[in-house]
CSV table of C-alpha atoms in Angstrom, one decimal:
chain,number,residue,atom,x,y,z
A,1,MET,CA,76.4,90.9,112.8
A,2,PRO,CA,73.6,87.8,112.6
A,3,ALA,CA,73.9,85.6,109.3
A,4,HIS,CA,71.7,82.1,108.3
A,5,VAL,CA,72.9,80.7,105.1
A,6,PHE,CA,69.9,78.2,103.6
A,7,GLY,CA,70.6,74.4,104.3
A,8,LEU,CA,73.1,75.2,107.2
A,9,ARG,CA,72.3,73.4,110.6
A,10,THR,CA,72.6,76.6,112.2
A,11,VAL,CA,72.6,80.8,113.2
A,12,THR,CA,75.2,83.0,113.8
A,13,VAL,CA,75.2,85.9,115.3
A,14,LYS,CA,78.8,88.1,116.1
A,15,VAL,CA,78.8,90.6,118.5
A,16,VAL,CA,82.1,92.5,118.1
A,17,SER,CA,82.9,95.5,120.5
A,18,VAL,CA,85.1,98.4,120.0
A,19,LYS,CA,86.5,100.9,122.3
A,20,ARG,CA,89.4,103.1,122.9
A,21,ARG,CA,92.8,102.1,124.3
A,22,TYR,CA,92.8,105.2,126.3
A,23,GLY,CA,96.5,105.0,126.3
A,24,ASN,CA,97.3,101.7,127.0
A,25,ARG,CA,98.5,100.2,123.6
A,26,SER,CA,98.6,96.4,124.6
A,27,LEU,CA,95.1,96.5,125.0
A,28,SER,CA,92.9,95.3,121.8
A,29,SER,CA,91.0,97.7,120.4
A,30,THR,CA,88.2,95.5,119.2
A,31,SER,CA,86.9,92.0,120.8
A,32,ALA,CA,84.7,89.7,119.6
A,33,THR,CA,82.4,86.4,120.9
A,34,ILE,CA,80.2,84.7,117.9
A,35,TYR,CA,77.1,82.2,119.0
A,36,VAL,CA,75.9,79.9,117.8
A,37,PHE,CA,72.3,78.7,117.1
A,38,ASP,CA,70.2,75.0,115.8
A,39,SER,CA,68.4,76.6,113.0
A,40,LYS,CA,65.0,74.6,113.5
A,41,THR,CA,65.0,74.5,117.3
A,42,GLY,CA,66.8,78.0,118.7
A,43,SER,CA,69.3,76.2,121.0
A,44,PRO,CA,72.1,77.2,122.0
A,45,LEU,CA,75.8,75.1,120.1
A,46,ALA,CA,78.2,76.7,120.6
A,47,ARG,CA,80.2,80.2,121.6
A,48,ILE,CA,83.2,80.9,120.0
A,49,GLU,CA,86.4,83.1,121.1
A,50,GLY,CA,85.7,85.5,117.7
A,51,ASP,CA,89.1,87.4,117.5
A,52,ASN,CA,91.3,84.8,116.2
A,53,LEU,CA,88.7,83.4,113.8
A,54,THR,CA,87.5,87.1,112.3
A,55,ALA,CA,91.2,87.6,111.2
A,56,ILE,CA,91.6,84.0,110.4
A,57,ARG,CA,88.4,84.6,107.5
A,58,THR,CA,89.5,87.9,107.0
A,59,ALA,CA,93.2,86.8,105.4
A,60,ALA,CA,91.5,84.0,103.8
A,61,SER,CA,89.2,86.6,102.1
A,62,SER,CA,92.1,89.1,101.1
A,63,ALA,CA,94.4,85.8,99.8
A,64,LEU,CA,91.6,85.0,97.4
A,65,ALA,CA,91.6,89.1,95.9
A,66,THR,CA,95.0,88.9,96.1
A,67,ASP,CA,95.0,85.5,93.7
A,68,PHE,CA,92.7,87.5,91.5
A,69,LEU,CA,94.2,91.1,91.6
A,70,ALA,CA,97.4,91.0,91.8
A,71,LEU,CA,100.0,90.4,89.7
A,72,LYS,CA,102.0,86.8,88.9
A,73,VAL,CA,105.4,87.1,89.9
A,74,ALA,CA,105.3,89.6,93.3
A,75,ASP,CA,108.6,90.2,95.5
A,76,THR,CA,107.6,91.8,98.5
A,77,LEU,CA,104.5,91.5,101.0
A,78,GLY,CA,104.3,94.9,102.8
A,79,ILE,CA,102.4,95.2,106.3
A,80,ILE,CA,101.2,98.0,107.9
A,81,GLY,CA,99.7,96.6,110.6
A,82,THR,CA,100.9,94.3,113.7
A,83,GLY,CA,97.8,92.6,115.2
A,84,LYS,CA,96.2,89.3,115.0
A,85,GLN,CA,95.2,91.0,111.6
A,86,ALA,CA,98.2,91.7,110.4
A,87,GLN,CA,99.6,88.5,111.2
A,88,ALA,CA,97.3,86.2,109.8
A,89,HIS,CA,97.7,88.0,106.6
A,90,VAL,CA,101.5,86.7,106.2
A,91,ALA,CA,100.3,83.2,106.0
A,92,ALA,CA,97.3,83.6,103.7
A,93,ILE,CA,99.4,86.0,100.9
A,94,LEU,CA,102.0,83.6,101.3
A,95,ASP,CA,99.8,80.5,100.2
A,96,VAL,CA,99.1,82.5,96.8
A,97,ARG,CA,102.2,84.5,96.0
A,98,ASN,CA,106.2,83.9,96.3
A,99,VAL,CA,107.5,87.0,97.8
A,100,SER,CA,110.7,87.2,98.7
A,101,ARG,CA,110.3,88.8,101.6
A,102,VAL,CA,107.9,90.6,104.1
A,103,LEU,CA,108.5,94.7,105.0
A,104,VAL,CA,106.0,95.6,108.1
A,105,TYR,CA,105.5,99.0,109.6
A,106,SER,CA,104.3,99.9,113.0
A,107,ARG,CA,104.2,103.2,115.2
A,108,SER,CA,105.5,101.5,118.0
A,109,LYS,CA,109.1,100.1,117.6
A,110,ALA,CA,108.3,97.3,120.4
A,111,HIS,CA,105.8,95.6,118.4
A,112,ARG,CA,107.7,96.3,114.6
A,113,ALA,CA,110.4,93.6,116.3
A,114,ALA,CA,108.2,91.3,118.3
A,115,PHE,CA,106.1,91.3,114.8
A,116,VAL,CA,109.6,90.3,113.3
A,117,ARG,CA,109.9,87.7,115.9
A,118,SER,CA,107.1,86.1,116.0
A,119,ILE,CA,106.8,85.6,111.8
A,120,SER,CA,110.0,85.2,111.4
A,121,LYS,CA,109.5,81.9,114.0
A,122,SER,CA,107.0,80.4,111.0
A,123,THR,CA,108.3,81.4,107.8
A,124,SER,CA,111.7,81.0,106.3
A,125,VAL,CA,110.6,84.2,104.3
A,126,PRO,CA,113.0,86.8,105.7
A,127,VAL,CA,111.0,89.5,107.9
A,128,SER,CA,112.3,93.1,108.5
A,129,ALA,CA,111.1,95.8,109.9
A,130,ALA,CA,110.3,99.5,108.5
A,131,THR,CA,111.2,102.5,110.4
A,132,ILE,CA,108.5,105.0,108.1
A,133,VAL,CA,104.7,103.4,106.6
A,134,GLU,CA,106.3,105.3,103.4
A,135,GLU,CA,109.0,102.6,103.3
A,136,VAL,CA,106.3,100.3,103.3
A,137,ALA,CA,104.1,101.4,100.6
A,138,ARG,CA,106.6,102.7,98.4
A,139,ASN,CA,107.7,98.9,98.2
A,140,SER,CA,105.2,96.5,97.8
A,141,ASP,CA,103.8,94.9,95.7
A,142,ILE,CA,101.3,93.4,97.6
A,143,LEU,CA,100.6,95.7,100.7
A,144,VAL,CA,98.2,94.8,103.5
A,145,LEU,CA,96.5,97.8,105.3
A,146,ALA,CA,95.5,96.3,108.8
A,147,THR,CA,95.4,99.1,111.3
A,148,SER,CA,92.8,101.4,113.5
A,149,SER,CA,93.9,104.3,112.4
A,150,PRO,CA,91.0,107.5,111.8
A,151,VAL,CA,93.0,108.8,109.0
A,152,PRO,CA,94.8,107.8,105.8
A,153,LEU,CA,98.2,106.5,106.7
A,154,PHE,CA,100.1,107.5,103.6
A,155,LYS,CA,99.9,109.1,100.2
A,156,SER,CA,98.7,108.0,97.5
A,157,GLY,CA,102.0,108.7,95.2
A,158,SER,CA,103.6,106.2,97.8
A,159,VAL,CA,102.2,103.5,96.3
A,160,SER,CA,103.9,102.0,93.3
A,161,ARG,CA,102.5,101.2,90.3
A,162,GLY,CA,101.0,97.2,89.3
A,163,ALA,CA,100.7,97.5,93.5
A,164,HIS,CA,97.9,95.5,95.2
A,165,VAL,CA,96.4,96.7,98.4
A,166,ASN,CA,94.2,95.0,100.7
A,167,ALA,CA,92.8,97.5,102.8
A,168,ILE,CA,91.2,96.3,105.8
A,169,GLY,CA,91.1,97.8,109.1
A,170,ALA,CA,89.0,100.9,108.6
A,171,ALA,CA,85.0,99.9,108.3
A,172,LEU,CA,83.5,102.4,109.8
A,173,PRO,CA,82.4,105.9,108.0
A,174,SER,CA,84.4,108.4,110.6
A,175,SER,CA,87.8,106.6,109.8
A,176,ARG,CA,89.6,105.5,106.2
A,177,GLU,CA,93.5,104.4,106.0
A,178,MET,CA,93.7,105.3,102.4
A,179,ASP,CA,93.2,108.7,100.6
A,180,THR,CA,91.0,109.8,97.6
A,181,ALA,CA,93.3,110.1,95.6
A,182,LEU,CA,94.9,106.1,95.9
A,183,VAL,CA,91.0,104.8,96.0
A,184,LYS,CA,90.3,106.9,92.9
A,185,ARG,CA,93.4,105.6,90.3
A,186,SER,CA,92.7,102.1,91.5
A,187,VAL,CA,90.4,99.4,90.6
A,188,LEU,CA,88.3,98.9,93.3
A,189,ILE,CA,86.6,95.4,94.6
A,190,VAL,CA,84.8,95.1,97.8
A,191,ASP,CA,83.4,92.3,99.9
A,192,SER,CA,79.7,94.0,99.5
A,193,VAL,CA,78.9,96.9,97.7
A,194,GLU,CA,75.6,97.6,99.9
A,195,GLN,CA,78.3,97.6,103.1
A,196,ALA,CA,80.6,99.5,101.4
A,197,LEU,CA,78.4,102.3,100.7
A,198,ALA,CA,77.1,102.2,104.5
A,199,THR,CA,80.1,102.0,106.4
A,200,TYR,CA,83.4,101.9,104.9
A,201,GLY,CA,84.9,105.5,105.3
A,202,ASP,CA,87.7,104.2,102.6
A,203,ILE,CA,84.8,104.5,99.7
A,204,MET,CA,82.0,106.9,101.5
A,205,ILE,CA,84.7,110.2,102.2
A,206,PRO,CA,85.7,109.6,98.9
A,207,LEU,CA,82.0,110.1,97.4
A,208,LYS,CA,80.9,112.6,99.2
A,209,GLU,CA,84.0,115.0,97.8
A,210,ARG,CA,82.4,113.5,94.1
A,211,ALA,CA,86.3,112.3,93.5
A,212,ILE,CA,84.4,108.7,92.7
A,213,THR,CA,80.9,107.5,92.2
A,214,LYS,CA,79.3,104.7,92.8
A,215,ALA,CA,80.5,103.0,89.7
A,216,HIS,CA,83.8,102.8,90.7
A,217,ILE,CA,83.4,99.8,92.8
A,218,MET,CA,84.3,97.3,89.5
A,219,ALA,CA,82.6,94.2,91.7
A,220,GLU,CA,82.2,92.3,94.6
A,221,LEU,CA,84.9,89.3,95.2
A,222,GLY,CA,81.6,86.5,95.2
A,223,GLU,CA,80.9,87.9,91.7
A,224,LEU,CA,85.0,87.8,90.6
A,225,LEU,CA,85.2,84.2,91.9
A,226,LEU,CA,81.6,83.4,89.6
A,227,ASP,CA,83.2,85.0,86.8
A,228,PRO,CA,87.4,86.5,87.0
A,229,SER,CA,87.1,87.4,83.6
A,230,ILE,CA,85.3,90.6,84.6
A,231,ILE,CA,88.1,92.4,85.6
A,232,ARG,CA,91.3,93.4,83.4
A,233,ARG,CA,94.4,95.0,85.3
A,234,GLY,CA,97.1,96.2,83.5
A,235,LYS,CA,100.7,95.3,84.5
A,236,ASN,CA,100.6,99.3,86.0
A,237,ASP,CA,97.5,99.4,87.1
A,238,ILE,CA,96.6,99.9,91.1
A,239,THR,CA,94.2,96.8,92.2
A,240,ILE,CA,92.4,97.4,95.8
A,241,PHE,CA,90.1,94.9,98.1
A,242,LYS,CA,88.2,97.2,100.3
A,243,ALA,CA,86.6,94.5,103.3
A,244,GLY,CA,84.9,95.2,105.9
A,245,GLY,CA,84.0,91.8,107.0
A,246,LEU,CA,80.9,90.0,106.5
A,247,ALA,CA,78.3,88.0,109.1
A,248,VAL,CA,77.9,84.9,106.1
A,249,LEU,CA,81.6,84.2,106.3
A,250,ASP,CA,81.3,83.8,110.5
A,251,ALA,CA,78.7,81.7,109.5
A,252,ILE,CA,80.5,79.4,107.4
A,253,PHE,CA,83.1,78.9,109.8
A,254,ALA,CA,81.3,78.5,112.8
A,255,ASP,CA,79.6,76.0,111.2
A,256,TYR,CA,81.8,74.4,110.1
A,257,LEU,CA,84.0,74.2,113.9
A,258,VAL,CA,80.6,73.3,114.9
A,259,SER,CA,80.3,70.3,112.8
A,260,GLN,CA,83.5,69.3,113.3
A,261,LEU,CA,83.2,69.3,116.8
A,262,GLN,CA,79.8,67.7,116.6
A,263,LEU,CA,81.8,64.8,114.5
A,264,PHE,CA,84.9,64.5,117.4
A,265,LEU,CA,81.9,64.0,120.0
A,266,ASP,CA,80.3,61.2,118.5
A,267,ASN,CA,83.4,59.5,117.2
A,268,SER,CA,84.5,59.7,120.8
A,269,THR,CA,81.4,58.4,122.3
A,270,PRO,CA,81.7,54.8,124.0
A,271,SER,CA,79.8,52.4,122.3
A,272,ARG,CA,77.2,50.7,125.1
A,273,VAL,CA,77.2,46.8,125.4
């Protein structure tokens, strides 16, 4: 995932490995490394472990979409998935909405319990685990889908009217976390229309089924930033933000880290007499 933003001193390339766990669920299904180069000389500047950075910037995008699209009054934040992405989303969403509880689901009972313990240490909001995925979908005002599931996690009818969904887990043409019916009945926003049409199974499969057309994608998140009035949502509308991650976000984040490191090094260099 290469990117350069005009005006920045860096060029960034993120290399992501997606792999099967082969029965070992303790292994992460993805790993990422970000390489940063000087945009003028091509000299290498940094190599950054990308998993945490990716989780933070993805959650930040979801929080931004949530702030624009979710109803102002939200009681329950639902999280499906218990990995780094899921954990990062709790803090990010709590920054834009005052929910009264967090409800989480994972197929692994041990992972659910570990997630509850971990998140409970960092927030005063009650965190509890659900035993079935439909319980989370049905009771959430804001729902985060952060899994590697290749098939829909639940049926469309499980999602309540007025809910907002951040779907960030599936980013391959053959995989999806939402069924066609849910996408069809939603107000749909994406991070990139071009990328959604080329790689997001959540969008591509309903398109191939002719359940939706390209026009069903209302806008990109960037367009919403420039003009929030382009989206009008009723209190019973279901809104969806579908994202697979943009290289430009990694580039901005990596450039910031490198600039802060350089500032630290400049300030800590002993002066010569």
